[in-house]
Coordinates of C-alpha atoms and ligand atoms in Angstrom, one line a residue:
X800 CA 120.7 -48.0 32.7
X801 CA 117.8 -49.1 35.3
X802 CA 118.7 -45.9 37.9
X803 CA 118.7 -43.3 34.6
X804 CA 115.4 -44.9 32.7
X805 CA 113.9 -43.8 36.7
X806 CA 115.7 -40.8 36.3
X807 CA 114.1 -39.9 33.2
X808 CA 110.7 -40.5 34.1
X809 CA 110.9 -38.8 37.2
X810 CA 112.0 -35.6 35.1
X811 CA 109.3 -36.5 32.7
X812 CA 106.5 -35.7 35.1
X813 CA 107.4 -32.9 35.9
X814 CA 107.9 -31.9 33.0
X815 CA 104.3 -32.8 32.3
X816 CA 103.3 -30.3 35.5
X817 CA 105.3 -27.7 34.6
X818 CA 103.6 -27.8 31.1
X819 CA 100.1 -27.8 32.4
X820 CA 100.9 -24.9 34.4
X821 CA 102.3 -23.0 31.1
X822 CA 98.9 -23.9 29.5
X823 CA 97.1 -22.2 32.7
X824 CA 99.4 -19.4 31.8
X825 CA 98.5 -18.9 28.3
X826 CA 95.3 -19.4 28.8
X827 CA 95.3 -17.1 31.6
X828 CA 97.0 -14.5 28.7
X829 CA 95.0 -15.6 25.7
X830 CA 91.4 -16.8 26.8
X831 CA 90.5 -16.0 30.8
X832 CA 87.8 -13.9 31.8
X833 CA 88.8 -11.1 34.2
X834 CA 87.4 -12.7 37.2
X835 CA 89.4 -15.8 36.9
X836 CA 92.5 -14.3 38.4
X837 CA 92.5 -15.0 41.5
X838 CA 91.5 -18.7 41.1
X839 CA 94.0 -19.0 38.7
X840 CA 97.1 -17.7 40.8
X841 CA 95.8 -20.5 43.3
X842 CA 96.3 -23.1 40.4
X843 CA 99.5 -22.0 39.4
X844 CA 100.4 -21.9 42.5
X845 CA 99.7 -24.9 43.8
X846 CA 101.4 -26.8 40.2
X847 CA 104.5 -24.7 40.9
X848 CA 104.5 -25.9 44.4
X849 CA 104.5 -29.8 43.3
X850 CA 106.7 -29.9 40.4
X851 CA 109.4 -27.8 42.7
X852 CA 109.1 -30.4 45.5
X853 CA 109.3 -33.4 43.0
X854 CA 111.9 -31.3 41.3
X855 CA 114.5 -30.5 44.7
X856 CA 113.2 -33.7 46.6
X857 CA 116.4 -36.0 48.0
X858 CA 114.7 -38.7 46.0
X859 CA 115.5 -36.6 42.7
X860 CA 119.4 -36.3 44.1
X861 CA 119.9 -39.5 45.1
X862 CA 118.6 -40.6 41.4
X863 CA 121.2 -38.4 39.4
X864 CA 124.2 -39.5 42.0
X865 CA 123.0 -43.5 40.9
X866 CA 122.4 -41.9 36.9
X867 CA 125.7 -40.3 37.2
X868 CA 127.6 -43.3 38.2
X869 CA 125.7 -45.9 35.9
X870 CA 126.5 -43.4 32.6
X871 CA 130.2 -43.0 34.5
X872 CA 132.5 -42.9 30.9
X873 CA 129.3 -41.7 28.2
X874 CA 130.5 -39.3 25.9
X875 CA 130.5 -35.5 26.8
X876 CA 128.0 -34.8 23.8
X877 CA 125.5 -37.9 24.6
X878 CA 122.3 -36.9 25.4
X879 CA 122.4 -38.9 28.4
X880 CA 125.7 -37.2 30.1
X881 CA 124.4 -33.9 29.0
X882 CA 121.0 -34.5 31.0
X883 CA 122.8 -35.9 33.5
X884 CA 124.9 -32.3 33.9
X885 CA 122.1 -30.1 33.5
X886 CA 119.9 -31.8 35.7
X887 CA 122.4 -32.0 38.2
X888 CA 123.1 -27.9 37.8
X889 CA 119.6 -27.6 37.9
X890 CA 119.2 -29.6 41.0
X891 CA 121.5 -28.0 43.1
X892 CA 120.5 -24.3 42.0
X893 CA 116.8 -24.9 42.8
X894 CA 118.4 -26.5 46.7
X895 CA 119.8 -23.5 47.1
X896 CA 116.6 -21.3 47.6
X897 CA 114.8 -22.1 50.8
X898 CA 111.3 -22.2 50.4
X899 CA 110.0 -19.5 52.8
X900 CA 112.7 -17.5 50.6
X901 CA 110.6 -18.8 47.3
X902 CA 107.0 -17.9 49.3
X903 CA 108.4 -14.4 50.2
X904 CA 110.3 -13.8 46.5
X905 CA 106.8 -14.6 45.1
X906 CA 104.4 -12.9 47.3
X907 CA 106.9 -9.2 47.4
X908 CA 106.7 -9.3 43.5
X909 CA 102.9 -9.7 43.5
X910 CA 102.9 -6.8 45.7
X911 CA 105.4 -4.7 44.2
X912 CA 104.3 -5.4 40.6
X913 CA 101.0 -3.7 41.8
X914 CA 102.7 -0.9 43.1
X915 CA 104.1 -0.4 40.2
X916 CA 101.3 -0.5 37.7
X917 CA 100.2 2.3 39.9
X918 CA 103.2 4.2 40.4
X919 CA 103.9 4.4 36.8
X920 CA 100.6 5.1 35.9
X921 CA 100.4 8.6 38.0
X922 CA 104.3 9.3 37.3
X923 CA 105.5 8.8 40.9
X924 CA 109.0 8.0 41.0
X925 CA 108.9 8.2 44.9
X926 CA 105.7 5.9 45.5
X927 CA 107.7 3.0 43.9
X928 CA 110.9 3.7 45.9
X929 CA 110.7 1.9 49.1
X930 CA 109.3 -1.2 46.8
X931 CA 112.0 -1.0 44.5
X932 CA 114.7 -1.5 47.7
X933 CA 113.1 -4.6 49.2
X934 CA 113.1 -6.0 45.7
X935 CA 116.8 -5.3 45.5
X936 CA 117.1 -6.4 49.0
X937 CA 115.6 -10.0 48.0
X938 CA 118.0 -10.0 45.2
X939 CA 120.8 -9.7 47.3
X940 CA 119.7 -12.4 49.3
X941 CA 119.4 -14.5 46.6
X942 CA 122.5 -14.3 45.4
X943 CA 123.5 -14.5 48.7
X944 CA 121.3 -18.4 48.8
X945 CA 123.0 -19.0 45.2
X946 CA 126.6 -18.3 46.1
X947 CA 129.4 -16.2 43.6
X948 CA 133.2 -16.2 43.7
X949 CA 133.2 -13.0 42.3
X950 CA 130.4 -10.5 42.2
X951 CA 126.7 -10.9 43.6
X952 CA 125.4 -9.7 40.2
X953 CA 127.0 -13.3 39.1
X954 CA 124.5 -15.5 40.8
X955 CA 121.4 -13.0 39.4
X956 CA 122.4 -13.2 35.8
X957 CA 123.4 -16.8 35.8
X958 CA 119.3 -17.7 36.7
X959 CA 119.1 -15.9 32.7
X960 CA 122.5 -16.7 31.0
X961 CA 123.8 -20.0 32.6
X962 CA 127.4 -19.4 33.0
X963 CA 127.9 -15.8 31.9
X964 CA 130.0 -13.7 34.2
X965 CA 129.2 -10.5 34.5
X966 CA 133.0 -9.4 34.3
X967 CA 132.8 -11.1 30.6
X968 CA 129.6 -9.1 29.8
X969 CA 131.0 -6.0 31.0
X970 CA 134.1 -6.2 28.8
X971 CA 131.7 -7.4 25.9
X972 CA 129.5 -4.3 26.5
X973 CA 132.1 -2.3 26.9
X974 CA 133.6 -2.7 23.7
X975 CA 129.8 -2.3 21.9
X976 CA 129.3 0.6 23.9
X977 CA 132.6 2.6 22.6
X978 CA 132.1 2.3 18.9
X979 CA 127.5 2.3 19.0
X980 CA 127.4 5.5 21.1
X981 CA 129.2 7.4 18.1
X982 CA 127.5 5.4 15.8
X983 CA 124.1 6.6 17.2
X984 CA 125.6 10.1 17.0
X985 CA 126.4 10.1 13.6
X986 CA 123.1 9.2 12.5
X987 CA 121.2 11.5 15.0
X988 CA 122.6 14.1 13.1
X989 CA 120.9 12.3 9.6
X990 CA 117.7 11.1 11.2
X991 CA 115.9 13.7 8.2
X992 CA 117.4 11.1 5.6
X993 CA 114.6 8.4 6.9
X994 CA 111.0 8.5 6.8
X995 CA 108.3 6.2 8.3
X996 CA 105.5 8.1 7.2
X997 CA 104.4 5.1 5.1
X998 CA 103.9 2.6 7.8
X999 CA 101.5 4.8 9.8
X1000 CA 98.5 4.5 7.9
X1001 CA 95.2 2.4 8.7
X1002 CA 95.8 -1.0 7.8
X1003 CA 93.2 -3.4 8.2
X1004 CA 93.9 -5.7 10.9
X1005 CA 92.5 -9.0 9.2
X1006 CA 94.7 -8.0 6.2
X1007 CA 97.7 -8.4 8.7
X1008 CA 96.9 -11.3 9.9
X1009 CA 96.6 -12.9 6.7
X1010 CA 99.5 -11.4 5.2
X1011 CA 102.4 -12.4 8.8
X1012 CA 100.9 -15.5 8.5
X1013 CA 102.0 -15.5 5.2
X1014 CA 105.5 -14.6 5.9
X1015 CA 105.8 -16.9 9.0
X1016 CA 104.5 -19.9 7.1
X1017 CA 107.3 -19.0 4.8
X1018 CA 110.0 -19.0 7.5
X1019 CA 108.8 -22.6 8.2
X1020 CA 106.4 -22.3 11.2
X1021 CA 104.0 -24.9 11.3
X1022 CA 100.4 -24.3 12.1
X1023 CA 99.7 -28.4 12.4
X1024 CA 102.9 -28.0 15.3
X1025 CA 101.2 -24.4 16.9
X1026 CA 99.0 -21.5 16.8
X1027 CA 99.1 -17.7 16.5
X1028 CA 96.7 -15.5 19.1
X1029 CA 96.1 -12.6 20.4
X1030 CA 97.8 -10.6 23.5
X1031 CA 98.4 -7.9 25.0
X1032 CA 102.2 -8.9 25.6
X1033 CA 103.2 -10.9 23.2
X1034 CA 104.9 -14.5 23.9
X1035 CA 106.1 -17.7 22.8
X1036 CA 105.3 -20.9 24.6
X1037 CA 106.2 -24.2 24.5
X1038 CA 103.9 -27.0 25.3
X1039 CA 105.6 -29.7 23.5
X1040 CA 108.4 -30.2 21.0
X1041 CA 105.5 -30.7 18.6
X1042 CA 103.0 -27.8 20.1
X1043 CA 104.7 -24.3 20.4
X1044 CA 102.2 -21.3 20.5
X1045 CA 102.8 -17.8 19.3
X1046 CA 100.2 -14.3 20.7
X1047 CA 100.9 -11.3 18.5
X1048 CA 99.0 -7.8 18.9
X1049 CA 97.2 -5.8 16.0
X1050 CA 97.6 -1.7 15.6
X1051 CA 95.2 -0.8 13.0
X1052 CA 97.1 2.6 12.2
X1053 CA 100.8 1.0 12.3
X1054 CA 102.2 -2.3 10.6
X1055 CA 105.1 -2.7 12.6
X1056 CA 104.0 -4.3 15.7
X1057 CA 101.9 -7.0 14.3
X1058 CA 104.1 -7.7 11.1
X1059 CA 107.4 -7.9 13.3
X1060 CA 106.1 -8.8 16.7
X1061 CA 104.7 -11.9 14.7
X1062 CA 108.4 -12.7 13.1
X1063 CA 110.1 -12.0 16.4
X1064 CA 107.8 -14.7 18.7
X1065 CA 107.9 -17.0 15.1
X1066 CA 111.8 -16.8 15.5
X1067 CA 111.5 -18.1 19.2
X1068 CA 109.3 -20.7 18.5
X1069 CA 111.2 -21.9 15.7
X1070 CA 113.9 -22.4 17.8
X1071 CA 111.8 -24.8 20.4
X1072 CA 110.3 -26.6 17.4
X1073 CA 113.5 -27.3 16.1
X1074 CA 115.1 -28.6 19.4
X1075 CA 115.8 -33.1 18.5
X1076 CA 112.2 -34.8 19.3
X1077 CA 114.4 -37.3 21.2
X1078 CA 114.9 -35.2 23.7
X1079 CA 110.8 -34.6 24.1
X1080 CA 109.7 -35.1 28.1
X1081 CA 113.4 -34.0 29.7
X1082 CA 114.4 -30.5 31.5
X1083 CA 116.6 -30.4 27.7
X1084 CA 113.4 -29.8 25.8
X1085 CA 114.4 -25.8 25.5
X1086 CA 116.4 -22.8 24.4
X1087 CA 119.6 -23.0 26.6
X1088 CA 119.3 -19.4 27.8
X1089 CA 117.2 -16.1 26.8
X1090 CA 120.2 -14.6 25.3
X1091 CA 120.4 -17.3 22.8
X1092 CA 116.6 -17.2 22.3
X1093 CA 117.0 -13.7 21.6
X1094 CA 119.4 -14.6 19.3
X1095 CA 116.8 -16.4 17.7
X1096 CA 114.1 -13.8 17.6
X1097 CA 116.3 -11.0 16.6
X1098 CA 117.2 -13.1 13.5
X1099 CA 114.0 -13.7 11.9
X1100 CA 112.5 -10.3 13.2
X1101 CA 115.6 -7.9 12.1
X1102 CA 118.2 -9.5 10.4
X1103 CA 116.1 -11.7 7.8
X1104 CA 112.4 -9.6 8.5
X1105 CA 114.5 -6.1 7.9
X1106 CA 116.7 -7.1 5.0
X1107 CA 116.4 -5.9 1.4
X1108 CA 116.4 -9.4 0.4
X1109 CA 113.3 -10.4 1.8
X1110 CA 111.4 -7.6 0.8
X1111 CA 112.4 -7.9 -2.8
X1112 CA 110.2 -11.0 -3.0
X1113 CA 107.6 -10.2 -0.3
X1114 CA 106.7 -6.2 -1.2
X1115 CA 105.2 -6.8 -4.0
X1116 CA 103.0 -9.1 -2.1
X1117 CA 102.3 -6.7 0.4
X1118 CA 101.2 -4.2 -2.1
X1119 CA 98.8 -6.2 -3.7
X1120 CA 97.5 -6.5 -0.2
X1121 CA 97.7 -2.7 1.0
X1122 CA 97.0 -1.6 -3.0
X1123 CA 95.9 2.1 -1.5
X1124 CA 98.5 2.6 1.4
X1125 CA 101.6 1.3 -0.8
X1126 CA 101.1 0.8 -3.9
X1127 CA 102.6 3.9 -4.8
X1128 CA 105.6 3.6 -2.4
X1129 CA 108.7 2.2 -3.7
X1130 CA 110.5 -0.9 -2.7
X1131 CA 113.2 1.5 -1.6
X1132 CA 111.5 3.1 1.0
X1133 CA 109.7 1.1 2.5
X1134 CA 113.0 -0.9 3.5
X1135 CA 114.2 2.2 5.0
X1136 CA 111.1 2.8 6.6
X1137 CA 111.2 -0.3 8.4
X1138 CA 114.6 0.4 9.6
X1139 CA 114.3 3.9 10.5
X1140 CA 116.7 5.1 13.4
X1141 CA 114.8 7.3 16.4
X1142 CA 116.9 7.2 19.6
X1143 CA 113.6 7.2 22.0
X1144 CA 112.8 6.7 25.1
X1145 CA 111.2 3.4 25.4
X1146 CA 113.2 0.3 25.3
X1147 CA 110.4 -1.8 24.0
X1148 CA 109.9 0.2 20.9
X1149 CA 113.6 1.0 20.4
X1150 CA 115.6 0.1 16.8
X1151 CA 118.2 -2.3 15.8
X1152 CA 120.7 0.5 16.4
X1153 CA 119.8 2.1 19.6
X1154 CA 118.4 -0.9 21.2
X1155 CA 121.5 -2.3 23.2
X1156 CA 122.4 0.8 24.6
X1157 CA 119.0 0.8 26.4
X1158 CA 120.3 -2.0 28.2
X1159 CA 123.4 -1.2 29.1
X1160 CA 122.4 1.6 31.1
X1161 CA 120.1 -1.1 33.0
X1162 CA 122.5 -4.0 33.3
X1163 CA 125.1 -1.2 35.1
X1164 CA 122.4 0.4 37.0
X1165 CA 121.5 -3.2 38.3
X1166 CA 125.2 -3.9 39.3
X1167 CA 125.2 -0.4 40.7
X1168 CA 122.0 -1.0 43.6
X1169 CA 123.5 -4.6 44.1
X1170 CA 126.9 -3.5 45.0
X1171 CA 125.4 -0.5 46.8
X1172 CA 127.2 2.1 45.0
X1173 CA 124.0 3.7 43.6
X1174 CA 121.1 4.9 45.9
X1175 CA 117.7 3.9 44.7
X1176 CA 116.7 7.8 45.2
X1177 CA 119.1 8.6 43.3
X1178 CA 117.9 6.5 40.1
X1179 CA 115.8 8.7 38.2
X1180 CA 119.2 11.0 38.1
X1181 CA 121.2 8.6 37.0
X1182 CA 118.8 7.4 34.6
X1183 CA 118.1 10.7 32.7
X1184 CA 122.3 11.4 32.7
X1185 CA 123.0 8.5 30.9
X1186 CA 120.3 8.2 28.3
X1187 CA 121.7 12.1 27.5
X1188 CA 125.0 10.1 27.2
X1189 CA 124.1 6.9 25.6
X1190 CA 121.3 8.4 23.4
X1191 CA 121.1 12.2 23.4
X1192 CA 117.4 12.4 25.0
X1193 CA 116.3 12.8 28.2
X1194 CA 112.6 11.9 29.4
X1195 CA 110.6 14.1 30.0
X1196 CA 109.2 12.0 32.7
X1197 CA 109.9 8.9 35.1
X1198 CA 106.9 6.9 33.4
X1199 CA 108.9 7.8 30.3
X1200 CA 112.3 6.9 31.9
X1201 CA 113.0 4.7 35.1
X1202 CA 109.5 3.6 35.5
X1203 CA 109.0 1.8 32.0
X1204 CA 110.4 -1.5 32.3
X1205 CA 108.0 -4.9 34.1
X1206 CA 111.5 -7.0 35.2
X1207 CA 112.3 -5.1 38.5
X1208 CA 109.0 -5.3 40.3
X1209 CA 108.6 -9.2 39.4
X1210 CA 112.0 -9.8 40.4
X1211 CA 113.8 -10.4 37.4
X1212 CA 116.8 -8.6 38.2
X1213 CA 119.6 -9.7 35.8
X1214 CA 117.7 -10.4 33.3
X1215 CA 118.2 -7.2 31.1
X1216 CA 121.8 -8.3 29.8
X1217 CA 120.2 -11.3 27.7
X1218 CA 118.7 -9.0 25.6
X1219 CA 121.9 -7.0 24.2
X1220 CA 123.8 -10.6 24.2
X1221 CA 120.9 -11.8 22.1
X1222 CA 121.3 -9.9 19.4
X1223 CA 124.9 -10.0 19.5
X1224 CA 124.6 -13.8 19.0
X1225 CA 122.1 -13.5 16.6
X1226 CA 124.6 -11.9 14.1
X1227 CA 127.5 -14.0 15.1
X1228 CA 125.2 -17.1 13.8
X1229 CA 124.0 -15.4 11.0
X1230 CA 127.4 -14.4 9.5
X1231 CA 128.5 -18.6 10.3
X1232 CA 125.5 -19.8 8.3
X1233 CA 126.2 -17.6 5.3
X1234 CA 130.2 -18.7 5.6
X1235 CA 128.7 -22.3 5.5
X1236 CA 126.0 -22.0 2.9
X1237 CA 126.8 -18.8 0.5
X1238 CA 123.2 -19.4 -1.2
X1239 CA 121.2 -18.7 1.9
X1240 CA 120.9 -14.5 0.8
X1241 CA 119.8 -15.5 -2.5
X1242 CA 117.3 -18.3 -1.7
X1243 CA 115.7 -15.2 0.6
X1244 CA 115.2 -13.1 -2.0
X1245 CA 113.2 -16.0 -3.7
X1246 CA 110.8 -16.1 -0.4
X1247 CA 112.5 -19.7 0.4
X1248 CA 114.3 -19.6 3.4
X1249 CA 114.2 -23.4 4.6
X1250 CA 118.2 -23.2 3.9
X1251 CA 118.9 -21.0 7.1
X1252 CA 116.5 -22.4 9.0
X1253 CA 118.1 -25.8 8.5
X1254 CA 121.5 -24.4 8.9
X1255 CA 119.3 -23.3 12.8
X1256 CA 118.0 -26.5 13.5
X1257 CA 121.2 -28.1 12.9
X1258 CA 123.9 -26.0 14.2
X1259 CA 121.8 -24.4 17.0
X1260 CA 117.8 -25.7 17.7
X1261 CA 118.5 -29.4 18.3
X1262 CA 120.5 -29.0 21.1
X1263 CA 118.1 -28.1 23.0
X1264 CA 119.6 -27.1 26.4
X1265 CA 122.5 -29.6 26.0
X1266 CA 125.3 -26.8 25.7
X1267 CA 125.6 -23.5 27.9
X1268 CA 125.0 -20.3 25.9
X1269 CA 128.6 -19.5 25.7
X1270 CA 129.9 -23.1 24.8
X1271 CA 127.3 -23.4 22.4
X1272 CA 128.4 -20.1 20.5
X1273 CA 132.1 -21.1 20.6
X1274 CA 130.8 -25.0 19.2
X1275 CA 129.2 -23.0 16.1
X1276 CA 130.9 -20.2 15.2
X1277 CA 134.7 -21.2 16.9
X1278 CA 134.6 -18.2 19.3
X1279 CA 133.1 -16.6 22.4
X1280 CA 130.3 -14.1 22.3
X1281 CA 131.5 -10.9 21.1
X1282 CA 130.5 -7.6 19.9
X1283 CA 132.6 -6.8 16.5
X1284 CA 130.2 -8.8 14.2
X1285 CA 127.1 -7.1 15.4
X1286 CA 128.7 -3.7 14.8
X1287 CA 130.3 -4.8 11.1
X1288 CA 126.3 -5.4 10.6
X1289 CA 125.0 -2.2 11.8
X1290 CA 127.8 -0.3 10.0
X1291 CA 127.7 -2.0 6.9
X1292 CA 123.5 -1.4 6.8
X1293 CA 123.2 2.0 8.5
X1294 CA 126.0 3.1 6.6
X1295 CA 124.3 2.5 3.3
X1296 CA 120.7 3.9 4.6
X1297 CA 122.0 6.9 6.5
X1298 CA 124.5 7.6 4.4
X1299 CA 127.6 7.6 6.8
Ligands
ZN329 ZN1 111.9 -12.1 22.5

């Protein structure tokens, strides 16, 4: 075991690096003075740059070939033949991207994302166009550098969903897409049934605070193992199996984006809290893909932080809270508040129900400018068509509609898809954990909810990285990722609050 103990330290440094440049990053998010930026990107830089050359150095092969050998016969589920398989993925992945390709990748998205700022800004479409084609160029390359059998869209969402296809993700959408585009029909004609009214009041923002800290404590996050800021965009990180960060954001005259956005990082960082400690120091130390980290957020934010259950213990303690704002509102709707049903324009602030379709129009536009098929002048057209199809609206503008979204100028093209598959997964889990432990709905409606999480950490956050996404979700649940269990759940609830 000589060649993997190396092995293991080798991987353990930079693991160290890489988690001294997340700390520059949250800093540089939480704390940093303006002024610090461009010192900053010269740090982050330069760690990137060391931890990548450790990281695809012939040293680093020649160490898993010897590991690999030396473990030759461990068992499948061992940690050591699972680091041994995802280092070696890893590995070979990160050899595949020149380094001038890297330098270029990295400097064109610094570029473009300032274009973009600016472009979105002043609602010009046509200022961001030429940008937007040498980002899809680079794509293209890269997928080119990181090989596919099949389609070039495979090698862009693999970097996001290791081992997704994007055949298998088109069929899955497809199938969501069929029966969620009538259901978003059929309660666009009810939408007067639901009012939010109550959630837009002023709420002070100390108040909040007090009261998701509350409700996260409750879900088991542990301020001795992390700690809650503010930011502008909130994140997760993950310093240490023992040190996971939250940032959440305060709106003094809405409750949603603090309350929620606080439960959806809380369900991400539960999920790197709960990954096995012995795994602490190694490239495992992780979710295994954003899809099933979305899974994890979507969870505590919407399935548990939307339910009736929940609310029947915590209301009451948010009216003692808010005694002026909701004292006089009933239990009843304020849970339909929280899940009120407005097909918008904005992904980002988009319901349970109308989320996924936001991103299936992305994930085919994206396979659309890959394969060439789609023009990028032609995008804002094709952009206001299908949000008329998928969601009845059309933006009114391009700032509104194809210039919303971050991912495309900083390169993260294939990335959209994890999303939708996340909280597809998320109810897949969900409905396993309440066949394996029927009390779980009950102990939530007594504010304990250390049975689910459990039922988490064992089935799903120890693991770590050790399983792909979709082997992971057949391991748990005995199938494949699929979309019928996330539509019984919006049925089932939407039925009941719209009245379908
Ligand atoms: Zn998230």
């Amino acid at each position: 075991m000589e060649t993997y103990r190396q092995l293991r330290e080798r991987l353990a440094e930079i693991n160290d690096i890489n988690r001294a440049a997340g700390l520059l990053n949250w800093d540089l998010q939480v704390n940093m003075p303006p002024a610090g930026a461009e010192a900053r990107a010269h740090a982050l830089g330069t760690l990137s740059k060391i931890a990548h050359e450790l990281h695809i150095a012939d040293e680093t092969g020649r160490l898993i070939a010897a590991a690999a050998a030396e473990l030759d016969g461990a068992s499948y589920d061992s940690d050591e033949a699972a680091l041994i398989r995802v280092t070696q993925r890893d590995y070979e992945q990160a050899r595949r991207l020149p380094p001038e390709f890297v330098a270029e990748l990295s400097r064109e998205s610094a570029r473009a994302h300032e274009v973009w700022v600016k472009a979105r800004a002043e609602n010009k479409f046509a200022a961001f166009a030429p940008t937007l084609e040498k980002m899809f160029e680079l794509a293209r390359r890269a997928a080119e550098y990181l090989g596919y059998t099949d389609h070039p869209y495979d090698a862009l969402l693999d970097q996001f969903e290791p081992g997704m296809k994007t055949a298998q993700v088109r069929a899955i959408f497809d199938e969501l897409k069929q029966e969620l585009v009538p259901l978003v029909r059929a309660i666009s004609a009810r939408l007067d049934r639901v009012d939010d009214a109550v959630l837009h009041q002023e709420f002070d923002e100390d108040k909040q605070r007090d009261f998701s800290y509350e409700v996260i404590q409750a879900f088991g996050y542990d301020f001795k193992r992390g700690r809650v800021d503010r930011a502008v965009h909130p994140f997760a990180q993950n310093f240490s199996i023992n040190d996971v960060r939250i940032t959440t954001r305060y709106d003094r005259t809405f409750l949603n984006p603090a309350l929620f956005g606080t439960m959806h990082e809380t369900g991400h960082a539960l999920y790197e809290l709960g990954v096995d400690p012995a795994l602490e120091r190694t490239p495992l130390a992780s979710g295994t893909s954003l899809g099933v980290h979305e899974s994890q957020s979507r969870l505590w934010e919407n399935i548990v932080g939307r339910s009736r259950a929940m609310w029947t213990c915590f209301y009451p303690r948010l009216q003692a809270v808010f005694p002026a704002q909701l004292g006089g509102v009933g239990l009843d709707t304020f849970y339909r508040a929280i899940n009120t049903v407005q097909p918008s324009f904005i992904r980002v602030e988009a319901d349970e129900v109308t989320y996924s379709l936001h991103i299936m129009l992305r994930f085919e536009i994206e396979q659309e400018l890959i394969g060439g098929t789609l023009k990028v002048a032609d995008l804002p057209d094709v952009w206001n068509a299908r949000m008329k199809a998928y969601l009845g609206v059309v933006p009114p503008t391009d700032t509104l509609g194809v210039l919303q979204d971050v991912h495309w100028s900083s390169a993260l093209i294939g990335y959209f898809a994890t999303y939708a598959l996340g909280n597809l997964i998320s109810v897949q889990l969900w409905e396993k954990a309440l066949a394996d432990a029927p009390d779980i709905p009950p102990q939530i409606e007594r504010g304990e909810f250390g049975g689910l999480r459990e039922w988490l950490r064992a089935n799903v956050h120890r693991h770590g990285r050790k399983y792909m996404p979709d082997e992971l979700v057949r391991r748990v649940t005995g199938e494949g990722i699929q979309s019928r269990s996330y539509m019984r759940y919006l049925k089932t609830k939407y039925g009941e609050i719209y009245g379908l």
